[in-house]
Short mmCIF file of C-alpha atoms in Angstrom, two decimals:
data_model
loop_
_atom_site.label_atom_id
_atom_site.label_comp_id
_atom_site.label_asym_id
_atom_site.label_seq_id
_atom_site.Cartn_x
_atom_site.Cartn_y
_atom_site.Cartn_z
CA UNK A 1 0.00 0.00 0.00
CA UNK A 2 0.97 3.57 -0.74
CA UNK A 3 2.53 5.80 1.75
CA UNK A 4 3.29 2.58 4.69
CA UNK A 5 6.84 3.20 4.69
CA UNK A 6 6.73 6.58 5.09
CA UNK A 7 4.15 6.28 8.07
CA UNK A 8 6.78 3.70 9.55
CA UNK A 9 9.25 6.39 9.52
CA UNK A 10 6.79 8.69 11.43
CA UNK A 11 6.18 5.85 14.23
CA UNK A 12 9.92 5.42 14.32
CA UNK A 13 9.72 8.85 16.14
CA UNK A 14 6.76 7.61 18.45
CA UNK A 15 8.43 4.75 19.85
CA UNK A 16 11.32 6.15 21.64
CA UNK A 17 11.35 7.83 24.74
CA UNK A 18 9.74 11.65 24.33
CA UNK A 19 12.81 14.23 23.90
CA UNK A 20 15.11 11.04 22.92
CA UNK A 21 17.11 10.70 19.89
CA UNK A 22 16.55 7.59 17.14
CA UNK A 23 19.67 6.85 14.99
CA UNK A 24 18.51 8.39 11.14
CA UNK A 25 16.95 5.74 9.82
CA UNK A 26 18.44 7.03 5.99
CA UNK A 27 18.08 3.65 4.43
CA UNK A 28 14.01 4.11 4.98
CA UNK A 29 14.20 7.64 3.96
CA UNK A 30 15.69 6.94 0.80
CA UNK A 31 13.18 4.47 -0.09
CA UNK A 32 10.03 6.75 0.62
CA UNK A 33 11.80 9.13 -1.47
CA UNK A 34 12.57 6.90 -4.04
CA UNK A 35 8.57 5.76 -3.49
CA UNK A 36 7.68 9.30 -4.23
CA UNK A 37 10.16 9.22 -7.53
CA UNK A 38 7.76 6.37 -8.38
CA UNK A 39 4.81 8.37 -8.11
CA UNK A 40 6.33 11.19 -10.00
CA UNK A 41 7.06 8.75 -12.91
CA UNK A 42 3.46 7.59 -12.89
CA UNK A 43 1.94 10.32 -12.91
CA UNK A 44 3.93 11.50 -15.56
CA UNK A 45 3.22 8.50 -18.21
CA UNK A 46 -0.28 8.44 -17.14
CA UNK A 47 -0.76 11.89 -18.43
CA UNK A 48 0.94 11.52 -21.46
CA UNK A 49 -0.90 8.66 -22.04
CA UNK A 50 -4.25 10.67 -22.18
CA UNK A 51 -2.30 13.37 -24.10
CA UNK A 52 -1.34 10.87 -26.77
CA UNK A 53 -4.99 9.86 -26.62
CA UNK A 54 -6.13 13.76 -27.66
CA UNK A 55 -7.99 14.44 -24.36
CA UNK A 56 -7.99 17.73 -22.37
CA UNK A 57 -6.00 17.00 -18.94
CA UNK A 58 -7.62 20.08 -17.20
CA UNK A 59 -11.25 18.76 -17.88
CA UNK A 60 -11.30 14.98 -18.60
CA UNK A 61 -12.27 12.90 -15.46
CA UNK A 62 -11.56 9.16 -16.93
CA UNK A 63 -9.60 6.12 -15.14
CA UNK A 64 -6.23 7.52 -16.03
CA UNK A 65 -7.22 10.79 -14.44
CA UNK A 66 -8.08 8.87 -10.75
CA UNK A 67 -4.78 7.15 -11.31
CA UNK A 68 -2.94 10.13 -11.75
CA UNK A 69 -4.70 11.44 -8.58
CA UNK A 70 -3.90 8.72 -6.21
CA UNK A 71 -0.15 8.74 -7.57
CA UNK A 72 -0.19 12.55 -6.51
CA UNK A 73 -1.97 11.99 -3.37
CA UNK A 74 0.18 9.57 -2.37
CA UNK A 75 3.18 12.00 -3.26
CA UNK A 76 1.49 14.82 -1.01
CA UNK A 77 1.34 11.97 1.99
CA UNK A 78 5.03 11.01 1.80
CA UNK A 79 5.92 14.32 1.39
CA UNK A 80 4.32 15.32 4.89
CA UNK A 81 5.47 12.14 6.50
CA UNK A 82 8.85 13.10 5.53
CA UNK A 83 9.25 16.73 6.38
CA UNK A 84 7.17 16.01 10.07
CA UNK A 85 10.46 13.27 10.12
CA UNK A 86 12.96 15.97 9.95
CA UNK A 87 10.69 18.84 11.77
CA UNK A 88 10.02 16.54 14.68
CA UNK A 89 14.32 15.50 15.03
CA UNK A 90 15.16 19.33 14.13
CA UNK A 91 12.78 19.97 17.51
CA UNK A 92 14.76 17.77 19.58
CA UNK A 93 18.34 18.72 18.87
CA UNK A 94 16.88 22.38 19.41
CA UNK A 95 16.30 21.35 22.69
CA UNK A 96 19.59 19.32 23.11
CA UNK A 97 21.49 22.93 22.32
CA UNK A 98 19.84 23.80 25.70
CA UNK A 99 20.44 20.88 27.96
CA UNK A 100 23.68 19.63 26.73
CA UNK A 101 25.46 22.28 25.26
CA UNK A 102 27.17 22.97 22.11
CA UNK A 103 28.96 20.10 22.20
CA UNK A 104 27.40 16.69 21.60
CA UNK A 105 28.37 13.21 23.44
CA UNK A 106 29.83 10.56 21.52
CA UNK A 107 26.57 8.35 21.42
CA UNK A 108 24.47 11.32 20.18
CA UNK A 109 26.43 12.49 17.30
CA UNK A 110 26.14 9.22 16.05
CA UNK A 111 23.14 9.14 15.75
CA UNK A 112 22.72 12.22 13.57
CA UNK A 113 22.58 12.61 9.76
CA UNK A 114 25.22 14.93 8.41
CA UNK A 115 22.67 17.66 7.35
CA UNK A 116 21.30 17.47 11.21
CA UNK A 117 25.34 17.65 12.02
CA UNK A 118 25.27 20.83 10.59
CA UNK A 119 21.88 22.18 11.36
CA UNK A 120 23.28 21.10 15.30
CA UNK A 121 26.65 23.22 15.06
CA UNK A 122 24.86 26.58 13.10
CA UNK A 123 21.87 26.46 15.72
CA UNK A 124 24.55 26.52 18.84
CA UNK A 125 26.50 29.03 16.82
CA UNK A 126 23.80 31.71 16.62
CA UNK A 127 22.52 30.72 20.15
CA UNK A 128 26.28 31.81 20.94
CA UNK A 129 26.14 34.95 19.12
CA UNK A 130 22.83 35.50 20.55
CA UNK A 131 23.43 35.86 23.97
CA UNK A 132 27.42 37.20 23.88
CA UNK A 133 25.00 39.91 22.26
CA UNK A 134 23.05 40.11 25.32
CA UNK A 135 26.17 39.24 27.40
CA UNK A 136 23.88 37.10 29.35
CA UNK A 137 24.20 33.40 29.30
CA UNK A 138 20.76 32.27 29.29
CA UNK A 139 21.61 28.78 29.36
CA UNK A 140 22.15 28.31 33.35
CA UNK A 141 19.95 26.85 35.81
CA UNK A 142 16.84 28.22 36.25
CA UNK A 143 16.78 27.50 39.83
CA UNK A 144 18.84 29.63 42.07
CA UNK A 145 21.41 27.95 43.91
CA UNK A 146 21.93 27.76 47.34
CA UNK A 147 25.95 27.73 47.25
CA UNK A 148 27.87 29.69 44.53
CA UNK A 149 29.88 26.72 44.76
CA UNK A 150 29.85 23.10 44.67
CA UNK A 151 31.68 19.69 45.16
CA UNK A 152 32.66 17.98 41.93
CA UNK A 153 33.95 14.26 40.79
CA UNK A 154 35.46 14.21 37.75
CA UNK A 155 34.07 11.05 35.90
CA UNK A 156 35.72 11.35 32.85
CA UNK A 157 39.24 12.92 31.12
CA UNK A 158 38.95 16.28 30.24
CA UNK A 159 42.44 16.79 29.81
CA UNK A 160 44.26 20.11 32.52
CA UNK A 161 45.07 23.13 32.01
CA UNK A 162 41.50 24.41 31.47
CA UNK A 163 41.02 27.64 32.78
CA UNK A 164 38.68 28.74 34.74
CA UNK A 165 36.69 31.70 35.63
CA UNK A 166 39.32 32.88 38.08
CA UNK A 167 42.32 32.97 36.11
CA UNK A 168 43.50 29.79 37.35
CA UNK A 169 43.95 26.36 35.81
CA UNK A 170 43.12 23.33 36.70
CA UNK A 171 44.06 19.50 36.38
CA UNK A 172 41.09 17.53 36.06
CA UNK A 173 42.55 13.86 36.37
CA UNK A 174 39.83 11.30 36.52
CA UNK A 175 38.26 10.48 39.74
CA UNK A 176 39.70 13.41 41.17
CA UNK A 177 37.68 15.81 43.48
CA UNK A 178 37.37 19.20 43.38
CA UNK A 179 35.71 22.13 44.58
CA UNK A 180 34.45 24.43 41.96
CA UNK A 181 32.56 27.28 41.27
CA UNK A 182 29.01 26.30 40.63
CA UNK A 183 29.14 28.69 37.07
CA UNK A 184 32.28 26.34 36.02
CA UNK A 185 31.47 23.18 36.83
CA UNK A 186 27.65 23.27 35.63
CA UNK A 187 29.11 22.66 31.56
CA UNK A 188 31.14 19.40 32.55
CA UNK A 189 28.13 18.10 34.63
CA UNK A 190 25.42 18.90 31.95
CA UNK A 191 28.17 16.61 29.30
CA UNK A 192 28.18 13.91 31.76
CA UNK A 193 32.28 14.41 32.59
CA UNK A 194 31.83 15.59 36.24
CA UNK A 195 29.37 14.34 38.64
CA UNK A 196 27.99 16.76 42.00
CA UNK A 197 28.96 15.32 44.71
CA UNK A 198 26.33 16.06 47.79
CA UNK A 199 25.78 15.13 51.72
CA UNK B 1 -6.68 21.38 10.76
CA UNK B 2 -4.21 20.26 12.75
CA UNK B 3 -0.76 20.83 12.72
CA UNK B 4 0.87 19.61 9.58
CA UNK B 5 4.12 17.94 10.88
CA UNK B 6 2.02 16.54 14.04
CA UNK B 7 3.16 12.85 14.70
CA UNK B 8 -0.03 11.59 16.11
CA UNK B 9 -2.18 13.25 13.81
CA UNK B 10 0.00 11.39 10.80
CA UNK B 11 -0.41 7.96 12.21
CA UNK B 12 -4.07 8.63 12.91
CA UNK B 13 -4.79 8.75 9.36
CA UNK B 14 -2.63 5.88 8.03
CA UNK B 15 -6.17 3.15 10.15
CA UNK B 16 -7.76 1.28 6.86
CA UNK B 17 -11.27 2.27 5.91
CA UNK B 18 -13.07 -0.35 3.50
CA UNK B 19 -14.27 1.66 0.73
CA UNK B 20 -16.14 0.72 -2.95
CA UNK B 21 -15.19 2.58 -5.87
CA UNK B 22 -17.69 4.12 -7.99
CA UNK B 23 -15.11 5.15 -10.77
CA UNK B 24 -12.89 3.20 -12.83
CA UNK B 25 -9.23 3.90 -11.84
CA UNK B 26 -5.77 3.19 -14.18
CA UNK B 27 -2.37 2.89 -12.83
CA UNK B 28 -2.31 2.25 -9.15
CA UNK B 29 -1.23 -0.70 -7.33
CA UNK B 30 -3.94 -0.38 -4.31
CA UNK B 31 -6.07 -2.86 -4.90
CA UNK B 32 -4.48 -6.08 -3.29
CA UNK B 33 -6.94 -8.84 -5.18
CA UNK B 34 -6.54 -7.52 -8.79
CA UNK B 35 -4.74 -8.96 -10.69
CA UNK B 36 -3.35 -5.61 -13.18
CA UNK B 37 -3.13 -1.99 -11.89
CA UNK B 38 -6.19 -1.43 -12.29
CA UNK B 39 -9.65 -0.81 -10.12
CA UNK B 40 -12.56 -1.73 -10.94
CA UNK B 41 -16.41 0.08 -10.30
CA UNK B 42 -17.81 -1.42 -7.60
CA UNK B 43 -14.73 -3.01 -6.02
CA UNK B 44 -13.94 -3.08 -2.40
CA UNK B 45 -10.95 -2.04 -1.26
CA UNK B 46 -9.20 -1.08 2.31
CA UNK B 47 -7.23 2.40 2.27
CA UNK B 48 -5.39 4.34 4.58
CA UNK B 49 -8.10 7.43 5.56
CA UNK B 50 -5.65 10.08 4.04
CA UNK B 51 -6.52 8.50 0.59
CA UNK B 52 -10.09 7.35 1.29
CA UNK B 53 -11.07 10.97 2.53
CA UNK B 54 -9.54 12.63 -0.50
CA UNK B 55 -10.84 9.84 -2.98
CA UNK B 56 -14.14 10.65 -1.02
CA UNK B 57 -14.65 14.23 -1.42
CA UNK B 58 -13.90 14.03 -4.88
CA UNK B 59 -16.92 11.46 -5.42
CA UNK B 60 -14.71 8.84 -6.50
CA UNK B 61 -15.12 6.30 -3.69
CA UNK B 62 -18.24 5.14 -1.46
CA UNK B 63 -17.07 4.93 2.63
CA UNK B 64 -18.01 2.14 4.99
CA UNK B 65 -18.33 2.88 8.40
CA UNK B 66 -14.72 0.93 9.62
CA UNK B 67 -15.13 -1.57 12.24
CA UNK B 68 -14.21 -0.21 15.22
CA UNK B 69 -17.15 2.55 15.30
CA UNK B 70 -19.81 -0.61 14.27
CA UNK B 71 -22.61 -2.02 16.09
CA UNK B 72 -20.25 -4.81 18.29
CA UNK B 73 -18.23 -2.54 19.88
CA UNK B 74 -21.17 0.09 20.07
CA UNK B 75 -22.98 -2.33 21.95
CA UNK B 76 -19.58 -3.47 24.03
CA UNK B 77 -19.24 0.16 25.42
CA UNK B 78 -22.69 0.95 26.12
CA UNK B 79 -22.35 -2.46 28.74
CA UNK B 80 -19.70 -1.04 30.15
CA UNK B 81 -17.61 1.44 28.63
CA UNK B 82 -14.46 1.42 30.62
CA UNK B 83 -13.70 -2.53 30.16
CA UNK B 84 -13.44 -2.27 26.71
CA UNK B 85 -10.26 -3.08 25.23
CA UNK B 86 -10.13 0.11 22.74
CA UNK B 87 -6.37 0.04 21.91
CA UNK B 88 -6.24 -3.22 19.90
CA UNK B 89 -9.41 -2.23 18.40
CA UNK B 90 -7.94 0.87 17.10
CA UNK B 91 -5.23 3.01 19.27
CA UNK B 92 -6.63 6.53 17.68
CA UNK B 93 -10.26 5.48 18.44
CA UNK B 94 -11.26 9.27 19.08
CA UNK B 95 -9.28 11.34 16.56
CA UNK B 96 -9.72 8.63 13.78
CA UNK B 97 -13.60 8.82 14.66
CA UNK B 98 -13.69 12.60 14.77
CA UNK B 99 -12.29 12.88 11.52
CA UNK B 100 -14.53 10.08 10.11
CA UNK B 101 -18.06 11.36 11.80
CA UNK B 102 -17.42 14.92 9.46
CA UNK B 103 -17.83 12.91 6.35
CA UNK B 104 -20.71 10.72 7.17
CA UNK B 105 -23.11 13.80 7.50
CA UNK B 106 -22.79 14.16 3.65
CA UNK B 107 -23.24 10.11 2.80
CA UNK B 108 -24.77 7.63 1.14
CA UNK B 109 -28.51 7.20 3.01
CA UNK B 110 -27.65 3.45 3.87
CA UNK B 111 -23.93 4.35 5.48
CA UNK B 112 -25.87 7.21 6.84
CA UNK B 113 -27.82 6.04 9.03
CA UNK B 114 -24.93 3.96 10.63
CA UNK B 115 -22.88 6.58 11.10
CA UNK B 116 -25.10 9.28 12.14
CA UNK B 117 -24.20 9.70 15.50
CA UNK B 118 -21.08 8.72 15.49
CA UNK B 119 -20.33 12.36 16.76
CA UNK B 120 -22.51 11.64 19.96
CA UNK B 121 -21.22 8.13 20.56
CA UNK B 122 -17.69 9.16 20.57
CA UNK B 123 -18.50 11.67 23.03
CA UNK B 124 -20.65 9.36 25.03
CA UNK B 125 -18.00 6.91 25.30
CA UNK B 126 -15.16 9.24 26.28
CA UNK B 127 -17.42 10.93 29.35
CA UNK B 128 -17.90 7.49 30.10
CA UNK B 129 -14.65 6.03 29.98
CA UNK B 130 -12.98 9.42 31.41
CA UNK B 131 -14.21 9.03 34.76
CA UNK B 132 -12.83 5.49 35.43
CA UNK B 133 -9.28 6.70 33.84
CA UNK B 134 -9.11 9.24 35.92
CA UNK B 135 -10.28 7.67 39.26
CA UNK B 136 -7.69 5.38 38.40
CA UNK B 137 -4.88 7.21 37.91
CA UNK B 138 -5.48 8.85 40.62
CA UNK B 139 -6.07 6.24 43.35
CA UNK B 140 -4.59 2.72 41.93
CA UNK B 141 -0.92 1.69 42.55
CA UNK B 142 1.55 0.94 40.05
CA UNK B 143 0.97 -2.68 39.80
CA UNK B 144 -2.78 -3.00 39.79
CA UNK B 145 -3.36 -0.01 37.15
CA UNK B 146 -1.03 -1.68 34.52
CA UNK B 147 -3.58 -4.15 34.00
CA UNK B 148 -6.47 -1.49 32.77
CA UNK B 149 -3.68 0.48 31.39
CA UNK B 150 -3.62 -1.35 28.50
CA UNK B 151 -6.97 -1.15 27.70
CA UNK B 152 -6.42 3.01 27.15
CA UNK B 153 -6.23 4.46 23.54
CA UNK B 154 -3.29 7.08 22.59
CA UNK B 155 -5.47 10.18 24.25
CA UNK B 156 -6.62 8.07 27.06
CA UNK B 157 -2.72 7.13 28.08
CA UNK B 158 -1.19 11.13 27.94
CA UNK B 159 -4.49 11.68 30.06
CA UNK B 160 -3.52 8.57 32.59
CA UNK B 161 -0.14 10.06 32.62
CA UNK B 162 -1.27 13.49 33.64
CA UNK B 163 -3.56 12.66 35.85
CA UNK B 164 -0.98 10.95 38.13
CA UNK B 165 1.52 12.90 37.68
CA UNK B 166 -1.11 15.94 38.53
CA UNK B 167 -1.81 13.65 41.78
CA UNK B 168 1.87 13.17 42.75
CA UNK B 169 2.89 16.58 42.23
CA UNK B 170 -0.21 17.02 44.82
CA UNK B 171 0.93 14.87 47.22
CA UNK B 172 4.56 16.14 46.82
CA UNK B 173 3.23 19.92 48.09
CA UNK B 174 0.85 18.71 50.69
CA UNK B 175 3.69 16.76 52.39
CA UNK B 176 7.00 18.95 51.54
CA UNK B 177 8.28 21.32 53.62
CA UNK B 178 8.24 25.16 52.95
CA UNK B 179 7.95 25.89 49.29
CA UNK B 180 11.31 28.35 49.20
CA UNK B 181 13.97 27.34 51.37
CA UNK B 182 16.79 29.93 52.78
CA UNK B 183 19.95 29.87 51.02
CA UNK B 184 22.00 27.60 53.42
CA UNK B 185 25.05 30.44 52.60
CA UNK B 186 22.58 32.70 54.50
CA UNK B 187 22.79 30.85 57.73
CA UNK B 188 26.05 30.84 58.44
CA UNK B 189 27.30 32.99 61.00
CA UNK B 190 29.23 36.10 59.90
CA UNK B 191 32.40 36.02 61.85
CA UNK B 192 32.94 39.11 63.48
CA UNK B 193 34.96 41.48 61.78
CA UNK B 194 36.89 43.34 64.65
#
């Protein structure tokens, strides 16, 4: 049946967890598109064929005429099935830019398409530009903290000499502690490289 | 019109409605049982509603009322609405049906009368079915709701979901302490200066 492929791409999106990513399924976009080449194709013999025959496209309402319609129905579906694909993953890394940062983990990127890649890196690069603008970051949490600064595990390697907002650098060495400002740590914890450490 | 790149509102128009067509049609692959690409007048045929609603407006097919609004399950929900297993009947029952009951105003007289109040039965059965969700959700625990849980259509489930979350966000301010809390940097003694 027309258009089934392209609705299991749409219920691709359904099935994970809300605000979770799906790897691109590419090889089932390229066949809906190729399904809507298809219909393209049809559509075009089918109204050559009633040219050929001497009838008036704009008026006649014969077999090939329905035929023509359900091939460009069908089109219209897959076409909406596709771009509510995209629209719907295009939502979630917009909301990624705000939870993770500009800088995606391993196990995400790989789960993007190249175009999304880029869509990813030009969205966080504007947000960026956006609020050094403002010189505001509006990217912090939203609820006020209680100490300016907090106890930190590093889970990860981040490499040293990163500099923080004092001037100063530091050697993060996995599994080492540390005792941070709240406004330096909060990037590393949001990638998953430091943990808070509380109680 | 809903929103065009809504997800639910996509797969709510892929359910099958049996349909007869009343024109000839050339060059489609739909019809499962012929043997060329072609349909025939008067065959039957199951499509997706996005096609069957198009195909319908345009005169060019004749809609059956699809088996999930028919007299069985009318019957099944006017017993007792909330027992009825609506998912595996059709897990859009209320948007598909709101979408359908539009077009059956303007039908055939015998599909007509079958569909009629489709509009009134939908309703009927959500009222119906809403209080039992909802008393639910908001009383059962984990373990015994899963049971009737997966009785719930799409709609029914994101209302389950809010409902108890609703009640545990509820239960979360009755008990808690003070909504704002000092900042604990505030409490610590200054030491004196001099």
């Amino acid at each position: 049946m027309y258009g089934r492929k392209a609705c299991q791409l749409v219920k691709e999106l359904t099935t994970g967890e809300k605000g979770q990513l799906m790897p691109f399924n590419s090889d089932l976009f390229d066949q809906v598109i190729a399904e809507c080449g298809q219909h393209y194709f049809e559509i075009q013999s089918l109204t050559r064929k009633m040219e050929e025959e001497g009838l008036d496209i704009e008026t006649t309402k014969n077999e090939d005429h329905y035929g023509s319609l359900i091939h460009h129905l069908s089109l219209v579906r897959n076409k909406r099935c596709l771009m509510a694909y995209l629209y719907n993953r295009a939502e979630i890394l917009r909301n990624l830019t705000w939870k993770v940062g500009p800088v995606l983990p391993q196990e995400i990127q790989e789960k993007l398409s190249h175009l999304e890649e880029d869509y990813f890196k030009k969205h966080s690069a504007s947000l960026k530009s956006y609020m050094s603008k403002l010189d505001l970051d509006l990217a912090v949490d939203m609820v006020p903290p209680k100490d300016p600064y907090i106890q930190v595990r590093v889970l990860d390697d981040i490499g040293d000499g990163i500099v923080l907002s004092d001037d100063k650098t530091a050697n993060f060495a996995p599994h080492s502690m540390h005792f941070l400002k709240r406004t330096d740590a909060e990037q590393f914890i949001s990638r998953g490289l430091m943990e808070e450490l509380t109680g | 019109m809903a929103n065009y790149y809504d997800l639910d509102d996509i797969i709510a128009e892929e359910e099958r409605v049996s349909v007869v067509f009343r024109k000839a049609v050339n060059g489609v692959g739909i019809d499962a049982s012929a043997e060329t690409d072609c349909v025939e007048i008067d065959s039957k045929v199951e499509l997706p509603f996005w096609l069957a609603h198009e195909l319908y407006l345009r005169k060019v097919v004749k809609l059956k009322v699809p088996t999930c609004f028919n007299q069985k399950t009318r019957l099944e929900l006017g017993a007792d609405a909330a027992c009825v297993d609506l998912r595996s009947r059709c897990p859009y029952f209320y948007e598909f049906g709101c979408k359908i009951a539009r077009l059956f105003n303007s039908c055939e007289p015998e599909t007509r009368v079958e569909g009629r109040d489709l509009g009134s039965f939908l309703l009927s059965a959500f009222e119906n079915r809403y209080k039992e969700v909802l008393a639910k959700a908001h009383s059962a625990a984990f373990a015994a709701a899963s049971k009737c849980f997966t009785l719930l259509t799409k709609e029914e489930t994101t209302m389950y979901e809010a409902a108890q979350s609703s009640m545990a966000a509820f239960k979360k301010w009755r008990m808690g302490g003070p909504r704002f809390q000092k900042a604990s940097i505030l409490g610590r003694k200054r030491k004196p200066t001099d």
